[in-house]
Coordinates of C-alpha atoms and ligand atoms in Angstrom, one line a residue:
M1 CA 127.6 114.8 121.3
K2 CA 125.2 111.8 121.8
I3 CA 122.1 112.0 119.6
Y4 CA 119.3 109.5 119.5
A5 CA 117.6 109.7 116.1
D6 CA 116.0 106.3 115.8
N7 CA 112.6 107.0 117.4
A8 CA 110.8 105.0 114.7
A9 CA 112.6 101.9 116.0
T10 CA 111.7 102.7 119.6
T11 CA 111.5 105.6 122.0
K12 CA 112.8 106.5 125.4
M13 CA 110.2 106.1 128.1
S14 CA 108.7 109.3 129.4
R15 CA 108.9 110.2 133.1
K16 CA 105.1 110.2 133.3
A17 CA 105.0 106.7 131.8
I18 CA 107.6 105.4 134.3
D19 CA 105.9 107.0 137.2
A20 CA 102.5 105.6 136.2
M21 CA 104.0 102.1 136.2
L22 CA 105.9 102.0 139.5
P23 CA 102.9 101.6 141.9
Y24 CA 101.7 98.6 140.0
M25 CA 105.0 96.8 140.6
D26 CA 105.5 97.0 144.3
K27 CA 102.2 98.2 145.8
I28 CA 99.1 97.3 143.7
Y29 CA 100.6 94.1 142.3
G30 CA 97.5 92.0 142.6
N31 CA 96.2 89.8 139.8
P32 CA 93.3 91.8 138.2
S33 CA 91.3 88.6 138.1
S34 CA 91.5 88.2 141.9
L35 CA 88.6 89.2 144.1
Y36 CA 90.5 90.7 147.1
T37 CA 91.3 94.3 147.3
I38 CA 94.7 94.7 145.6
G39 CA 93.4 92.5 142.8
Q40 CA 90.4 94.6 142.3
E41 CA 92.5 97.8 142.5
A42 CA 94.6 96.4 139.6
A43 CA 91.4 95.6 137.7
E44 CA 90.1 99.2 138.4
A45 CA 93.4 100.6 137.0
L46 CA 93.1 98.5 133.9
M47 CA 89.6 99.8 133.4
Q48 CA 90.9 103.3 133.6
A49 CA 93.7 102.6 131.1
R50 CA 91.2 101.1 128.7
G51 CA 89.1 104.2 129.0
T52 CA 92.1 106.4 128.3
M53 CA 93.1 104.5 125.1
A54 CA 89.5 104.5 124.0
K55 CA 89.0 108.2 124.6
Y56 CA 91.9 109.2 122.3
L57 CA 91.0 106.8 119.5
N58 CA 87.3 107.7 119.8
C59 CA 85.9 104.3 120.5
T60 CA 84.4 102.5 123.5
P61 CA 86.6 100.8 126.2
R62 CA 85.0 97.5 125.2
E63 CA 86.6 97.8 121.8
I64 CA 90.1 97.9 123.2
L65 CA 92.1 94.7 123.6
F66 CA 95.5 94.8 125.3
T67 CA 98.2 92.8 123.5
S68 CA 101.9 92.3 123.7
G69 CA 102.5 95.0 121.1
G70 CA 102.0 96.0 117.5
S71 CA 103.1 92.7 116.0
E72 CA 100.6 90.7 118.0
A73 CA 97.8 93.2 117.2
D74 CA 98.6 93.0 113.5
N75 CA 98.6 89.2 113.6
Q76 CA 95.3 89.0 115.5
A77 CA 93.5 91.5 113.3
I78 CA 94.4 89.9 110.1
I79 CA 93.9 86.3 111.2
S80 CA 90.5 87.3 112.7
A81 CA 89.3 88.9 109.5
A82 CA 90.6 86.0 107.4
R83 CA 88.7 83.4 109.5
L84 CA 85.5 85.5 109.3
G85 CA 86.0 85.8 105.6
A86 CA 86.4 82.0 105.2
K87 CA 83.0 81.4 106.8
K88 CA 81.5 83.3 103.9
D89 CA 83.8 81.9 101.3
K90 CA 85.6 85.2 101.0
K91 CA 89.3 84.6 101.0
H92 CA 90.8 87.6 99.2
I93 CA 92.9 90.2 101.1
I94 CA 94.2 93.5 99.9
S95 CA 97.3 95.1 101.4
T96 CA 100.4 97.0 100.1
A97 CA 103.9 96.1 99.2
F98 CA 105.4 98.3 101.9
E99 CA 103.7 97.1 105.1
H100 CA 105.6 96.1 108.2
H101 CA 106.7 92.4 108.3
A102 CA 104.2 91.7 111.1
V103 CA 101.6 92.2 108.3
L104 CA 103.4 90.9 105.3
H105 CA 104.5 87.6 107.0
T106 CA 101.0 87.0 108.4
L107 CA 99.7 87.4 104.8
E108 CA 102.3 85.0 103.5
K109 CA 101.2 82.4 106.0
L110 CA 97.5 82.9 104.9
E111 CA 98.6 82.5 101.3
K112 CA 100.0 79.1 102.1
E113 CA 96.6 78.2 103.6
G114 CA 94.8 79.1 100.3
Y115 CA 94.0 82.8 100.7
E116 CA 94.7 85.1 97.8
V117 CA 96.6 88.3 98.6
T118 CA 96.8 91.5 96.4
L119 CA 99.6 93.8 97.4
L120 CA 99.0 97.2 95.9
D121 CA 101.9 99.0 94.3
V122 CA 103.0 102.1 96.2
H123 CA 103.6 105.4 94.2
E124 CA 107.0 106.8 94.1
N125 CA 105.9 109.4 96.8
G126 CA 105.2 106.5 99.2
I127 CA 101.4 106.8 99.1
V128 CA 98.6 104.5 98.0
T129 CA 95.4 106.0 96.8
P130 CA 91.8 105.2 97.6
E131 CA 91.2 104.6 93.9
Q132 CA 93.7 101.8 93.9
V133 CA 91.9 100.2 96.8
R134 CA 88.5 100.6 95.1
D135 CA 89.8 99.0 91.9
A136 CA 91.3 96.0 93.8
I137 CA 88.2 95.2 95.8
R138 CA 86.4 92.0 94.6
P139 CA 83.2 90.3 95.7
D140 CA 85.3 87.8 97.6
T141 CA 87.5 90.4 99.4
C142 CA 87.3 89.9 103.2
L143 CA 89.9 92.5 104.4
V144 CA 91.9 95.6 103.4
T145 CA 94.9 96.2 105.6
I146 CA 96.9 99.3 105.0
M147 CA 99.3 101.0 107.4
Y148 CA 98.5 104.5 108.6
A149 CA 102.1 105.8 108.3
N150 CA 105.1 103.9 107.0
N151 CA 107.8 103.1 109.5
E152 CA 110.7 103.6 107.1
I153 CA 109.8 106.6 105.0
G154 CA 107.2 108.1 107.2
T155 CA 104.6 108.7 104.5
I156 CA 101.0 109.1 105.7
Q157 CA 98.2 107.2 103.8
P158 CA 94.8 108.7 103.1
I159 CA 93.3 106.4 105.8
G160 CA 89.9 108.2 106.1
E161 CA 89.3 108.0 102.4
I162 CA 90.4 104.4 102.2
G163 CA 88.1 103.6 105.2
A164 CA 85.2 105.2 103.4
V165 CA 85.9 103.0 100.3
C166 CA 86.0 99.9 102.4
R167 CA 82.8 100.8 104.4
E168 CA 80.9 101.4 101.2
A169 CA 82.0 98.0 99.8
G170 CA 81.2 96.3 103.0
V171 CA 84.8 95.1 103.5
L172 CA 86.6 95.1 106.8
F173 CA 89.4 97.6 107.1
H174 CA 92.4 97.2 109.4
T175 CA 95.2 99.8 109.8
D176 CA 98.6 99.3 111.4
A177 CA 98.8 102.6 113.1
V178 CA 101.9 101.8 115.1
Q179 CA 103.9 104.8 113.7
A180 CA 100.9 107.1 113.7
A181 CA 99.5 106.6 117.2
G182 CA 100.4 109.5 119.5
H183 CA 101.9 111.4 116.6
L184 CA 98.9 112.0 114.2
P185 CA 95.2 112.6 115.0
I186 CA 93.3 109.3 114.9
D187 CA 89.6 108.9 115.0
V188 CA 88.4 105.4 114.2
E189 CA 84.8 106.5 114.0
K190 CA 85.3 109.3 111.5
E191 CA 87.9 107.4 109.5
N192 CA 85.8 104.2 109.2
I193 CA 88.5 102.1 110.7
D194 CA 87.2 98.6 111.8
M195 CA 90.5 97.4 113.4
L196 CA 93.7 99.2 114.4
S197 CA 97.0 98.2 115.9
L198 CA 99.2 100.4 118.1
S199 CA 102.3 99.9 120.2
A200 CA 103.3 101.7 123.4
H201 CA 107.1 101.8 122.8
K202 CA 106.7 104.0 119.7
F203 CA 105.2 106.9 121.8
H204 CA 107.4 106.9 124.9
G205 CA 105.7 104.0 126.6
P206 CA 107.1 100.6 127.6
K207 CA 108.1 97.8 125.2
G208 CA 106.0 94.7 124.9
T209 CA 102.6 96.2 125.2
G210 CA 100.1 97.5 122.7
V211 CA 96.4 97.6 121.6
L212 CA 94.2 96.0 119.1
Y213 CA 91.1 98.1 118.6
A214 CA 88.3 96.0 117.0
K215 CA 84.9 97.6 116.3
K216 CA 82.0 96.2 118.2
G217 CA 80.6 93.1 116.5
I218 CA 83.8 91.8 115.0
L219 CA 84.5 88.3 116.3
L220 CA 88.2 88.0 117.1
T221 CA 90.1 84.8 116.8
N222 CA 92.3 84.0 119.7
L223 CA 96.1 83.8 119.1
I224 CA 96.6 82.8 122.8
E225 CA 94.2 80.5 124.5
G226 CA 93.9 80.7 128.3
G227 CA 91.8 82.4 130.9
A228 CA 88.9 84.8 130.4
Q229 CA 91.1 87.9 130.3
E230 CA 90.3 90.5 127.6
R231 CA 86.8 89.2 127.2
G232 CA 88.2 85.7 126.5
K233 CA 90.0 86.9 123.4
R234 CA 93.5 86.9 124.8
G235 CA 94.5 84.5 127.6
G236 CA 97.2 85.5 130.1
T237 CA 97.4 87.7 133.1
E238 CA 97.4 91.3 132.0
N239 CA 100.7 93.2 132.1
V240 CA 99.3 95.8 134.4
P241 CA 102.4 98.0 134.9
A242 CA 103.1 98.2 131.2
I243 CA 99.5 98.9 130.4
M244 CA 99.4 101.8 132.9
G245 CA 102.6 103.1 131.4
M246 CA 101.1 102.9 127.9
A247 CA 98.0 104.8 128.9
A248 CA 100.0 107.5 130.6
A249 CA 102.3 107.8 127.6
F250 CA 99.4 107.9 125.1
E251 CA 97.5 110.5 127.0
E252 CA 100.7 112.7 127.2
A253 CA 101.4 112.2 123.5
C254 CA 97.9 113.0 122.5
Q255 CA 97.6 116.0 124.7
H256 CA 100.9 117.5 123.4
R257 CA 100.5 116.3 119.9
E258 CA 100.0 119.6 118.1
E259 CA 102.8 121.3 120.0
Y260 CA 105.2 118.5 119.4
A261 CA 104.2 118.1 115.8
K262 CA 104.9 121.7 115.1
K263 CA 108.3 121.6 116.7
L264 CA 109.2 118.3 115.0
T265 CA 108.1 119.4 111.6
A266 CA 110.4 122.4 111.8
L267 CA 113.3 120.2 112.8
R268 CA 112.5 117.7 110.1
D269 CA 112.3 120.3 107.4
Q270 CA 115.6 121.8 108.5
L271 CA 117.2 118.4 108.4
I272 CA 115.7 117.6 104.9
E273 CA 116.9 120.9 103.6
G274 CA 120.4 120.4 104.9
L275 CA 120.8 116.8 103.6
S276 CA 119.3 117.8 100.2
G277 CA 122.5 119.9 99.8
I278 CA 124.6 116.7 99.6
P279 CA 125.1 116.1 95.8
H280 CA 123.4 113.0 94.4
S281 CA 121.1 112.5 97.3
I282 CA 117.3 112.0 97.3
L283 CA 114.6 112.3 99.9
N284 CA 112.5 109.1 100.1
G285 CA 108.8 109.7 100.3
D286 CA 106.6 112.7 100.0
A287 CA 108.2 115.9 101.4
K288 CA 105.1 117.0 103.3
K289 CA 102.7 114.0 103.7
R290 CA 105.1 112.4 106.2
L291 CA 105.4 111.9 109.9
P292 CA 106.6 115.1 111.7
G293 CA 109.8 113.4 112.8
N294 CA 110.7 111.3 109.8
V295 CA 113.7 111.9 107.4
N296 CA 114.8 109.2 105.0
F297 CA 117.4 109.7 102.3
C298 CA 119.3 107.7 99.7
F299 CA 122.9 108.7 98.8
E300 CA 124.4 107.4 95.6
G301 CA 127.6 105.4 95.7
I302 CA 127.7 104.4 99.3
E303 CA 126.5 101.6 101.6
G304 CA 124.0 102.4 104.4
E305 CA 125.6 100.0 106.8
S306 CA 129.0 101.8 106.7
L307 CA 127.2 105.1 107.0
L308 CA 125.5 104.0 110.2
L309 CA 128.7 102.7 111.8
L310 CA 130.5 105.9 111.1
L311 CA 127.6 108.0 112.4
D312 CA 127.6 105.8 115.5
E313 CA 131.3 106.8 116.0
K314 CA 130.1 110.4 115.9
G315 CA 127.5 109.6 118.6
I316 CA 124.5 109.5 116.3
S317 CA 122.0 106.5 116.6
A318 CA 120.3 106.2 113.2
S319 CA 119.0 103.5 111.0
S320 CA 119.2 102.5 107.4
G321 CA 115.5 101.9 107.5
S322 CA 116.0 98.3 106.6
A323 CA 115.9 96.3 109.8
C324 CA 118.7 93.9 109.0
T325 CA 117.5 91.5 111.6
S326 CA 118.8 88.4 109.9
G327 CA 122.0 90.1 108.9
S328 CA 120.8 89.7 105.3
L329 CA 122.1 92.1 102.7
D330 CA 118.7 92.5 101.1
P331 CA 117.8 96.1 100.7
S332 CA 114.7 97.5 102.3
H333 CA 111.4 96.2 100.8
V334 CA 109.9 99.6 101.4
L335 CA 112.5 101.4 99.2
L336 CA 112.1 98.8 96.5
A337 CA 108.3 99.3 96.7
I338 CA 108.7 103.0 95.9
G339 CA 110.8 102.1 92.9
R340 CA 114.4 102.6 94.2
I341 CA 116.8 100.2 92.5
H342 CA 118.9 97.8 94.6
D343 CA 122.1 99.8 94.4
I344 CA 120.4 103.0 95.5
A345 CA 118.2 101.4 98.2
H346 CA 121.4 100.1 99.8
G347 CA 122.6 103.7 100.5
S348 CA 119.8 104.7 102.7
L349 CA 119.6 106.6 106.0
R350 CA 116.6 107.1 108.3
L351 CA 116.8 109.7 111.0
S352 CA 113.6 109.7 113.1
L353 CA 113.3 112.5 115.6
S354 CA 111.5 113.0 118.9
E355 CA 110.5 116.3 120.6
E356 CA 113.6 116.0 122.7
N357 CA 115.9 116.6 119.7
T358 CA 117.2 120.2 119.2
E359 CA 118.2 122.5 116.4
E360 CA 121.8 122.2 117.5
E361 CA 121.6 118.5 117.1
V362 CA 120.0 118.8 113.7
R363 CA 123.0 121.0 112.6
Y364 CA 125.4 118.5 114.0
M365 CA 123.6 115.7 112.2
I366 CA 123.7 117.5 108.8
K367 CA 127.5 118.2 109.2
S368 CA 128.2 114.7 110.3
V369 CA 126.3 113.1 107.4
E370 CA 128.0 115.4 104.9
E371 CA 131.4 114.4 106.3
V372 CA 130.7 110.7 106.4
V373 CA 129.1 110.5 103.0
S374 CA 132.0 112.3 101.4
Y375 CA 134.5 110.1 103.2
L376 CA 132.8 106.9 102.1
R377 CA 132.5 108.2 98.6
Q378 CA 136.3 108.7 98.4
M379 CA 136.7 105.0 99.0
S380 CA 133.9 103.8 96.9
P381 CA 134.8 102.2 93.5
V382 CA 131.2 102.9 92.4
W383 CA 131.6 106.6 93.1
R384 CA 134.9 106.6 91.2
D385 CA 133.2 105.1 88.2
L386 CA 130.4 107.6 88.4
Q387 CA 132.9 110.5 88.6
E388 CA 134.9 109.2 85.6
G389 CA 131.8 108.8 83.6
K390 CA 132.1 105.0 83.3
R391 CA 128.7 104.7 84.9
E392 CA 125.6 107.0 84.9
Y393 CA 124.2 108.6 88.0
V394 CA 120.8 107.3 89.0
I395 CA 120.2 110.2 91.4
Q396 CA 120.8 113.5 89.6
Ligands
LIG1 C1 107.3 98.8 115.4 C2 106.2 98.5 114.4 C3 105.5 97.3 114.6 C4 105.8 96.3 115.6 O1 105.4 96.7 116.9 P1 106.0 95.9 118.2 O2 105.3 96.5 119.3 O3 107.4 96.2 118.2 O4 105.7 94.5 117.9 C5 104.5 97.1 113.6 N1 104.2 98.0 112.7 C6 104.9 99.1 112.5 C7 104.5 100.1 111.4 C8 105.9 99.4 113.4 O5 106.6 100.5 113.2

């Protein structure tokens, strides 16, 4: 059996998204800035895609900026707010300890430039509260940036309430909604969101394309200088095929959202129940306030990397939740942020489902994880010490 269960890392493109892209590769391939017909046809298509993105976020098309993806959108939102703040001598930014690195590393860069960053602690359930945000806001705060849903443990933040706190305090509010877009209902107006990032490849669209929503009146700082594309805020010929694929995928995801969420929630809960049966295992993040497709567990006495390799041999693509990009052995900053100690954070597993997964696959995953965890534990010196009482269990 071949099972893809790493949809938080990226998704398979939908047929609709692919079909929406094809004509813009070999037929309507004109440059949208050109004045002749196939250029103007491409420009017209972009306008439609902008309208689609705006419709499902509840903003105006002028507030949609196409980017190369979630990372770029996060960078541009944060840098823009920081520059606006500096003009008024406001150089304090509030975020959380479990953001994506596109946010955390941008904040580190700003710290080196003299900005002050407060990273809020995350509760053990993986959720920050509006009260924490309210308490952290100072007269010199220029930005609050908090993710909509976490990419490792899937927990959903009270974004509407946090947005209201920020609006009341007159502080700009950005949310990295890369994991939420297409999977949760988003309304930037109702939720008082000033800036929002999303990425097409997390909802069955193409990789390398995304959106930065920025509320009218917010002056964006360019990360890329060039032509007058994107109202002069992002130079470079627009990736028309990818943008068309993104709009088609977003529309499809939003139109089927409730139906998919219902199906996914059932699969997720079945998977959580099954894996909870493994002794000395613990679910990471709130059991209910989490993305419909996200499951994340720690198993005592084993290494996440070995678990992934053995699951791969059984045909299952999963993740340990810690993107070991640099091959570093550091455990996930997200699991540390919710209070898991190093030893435990190392034994983590993230299974992120899509609506294409089935109940049969869920049963196979439960059985496979049970087998692999028990096999690895047999060889683990830590597990032996635990069994012999030379060491105390952390996960009961
Ligand atoms: C995937 C992801 C990103 C990065 O998006 P890219 O389009 O891959 O640059 C940012 N934030 C979160 C929460 C993500 O899951």
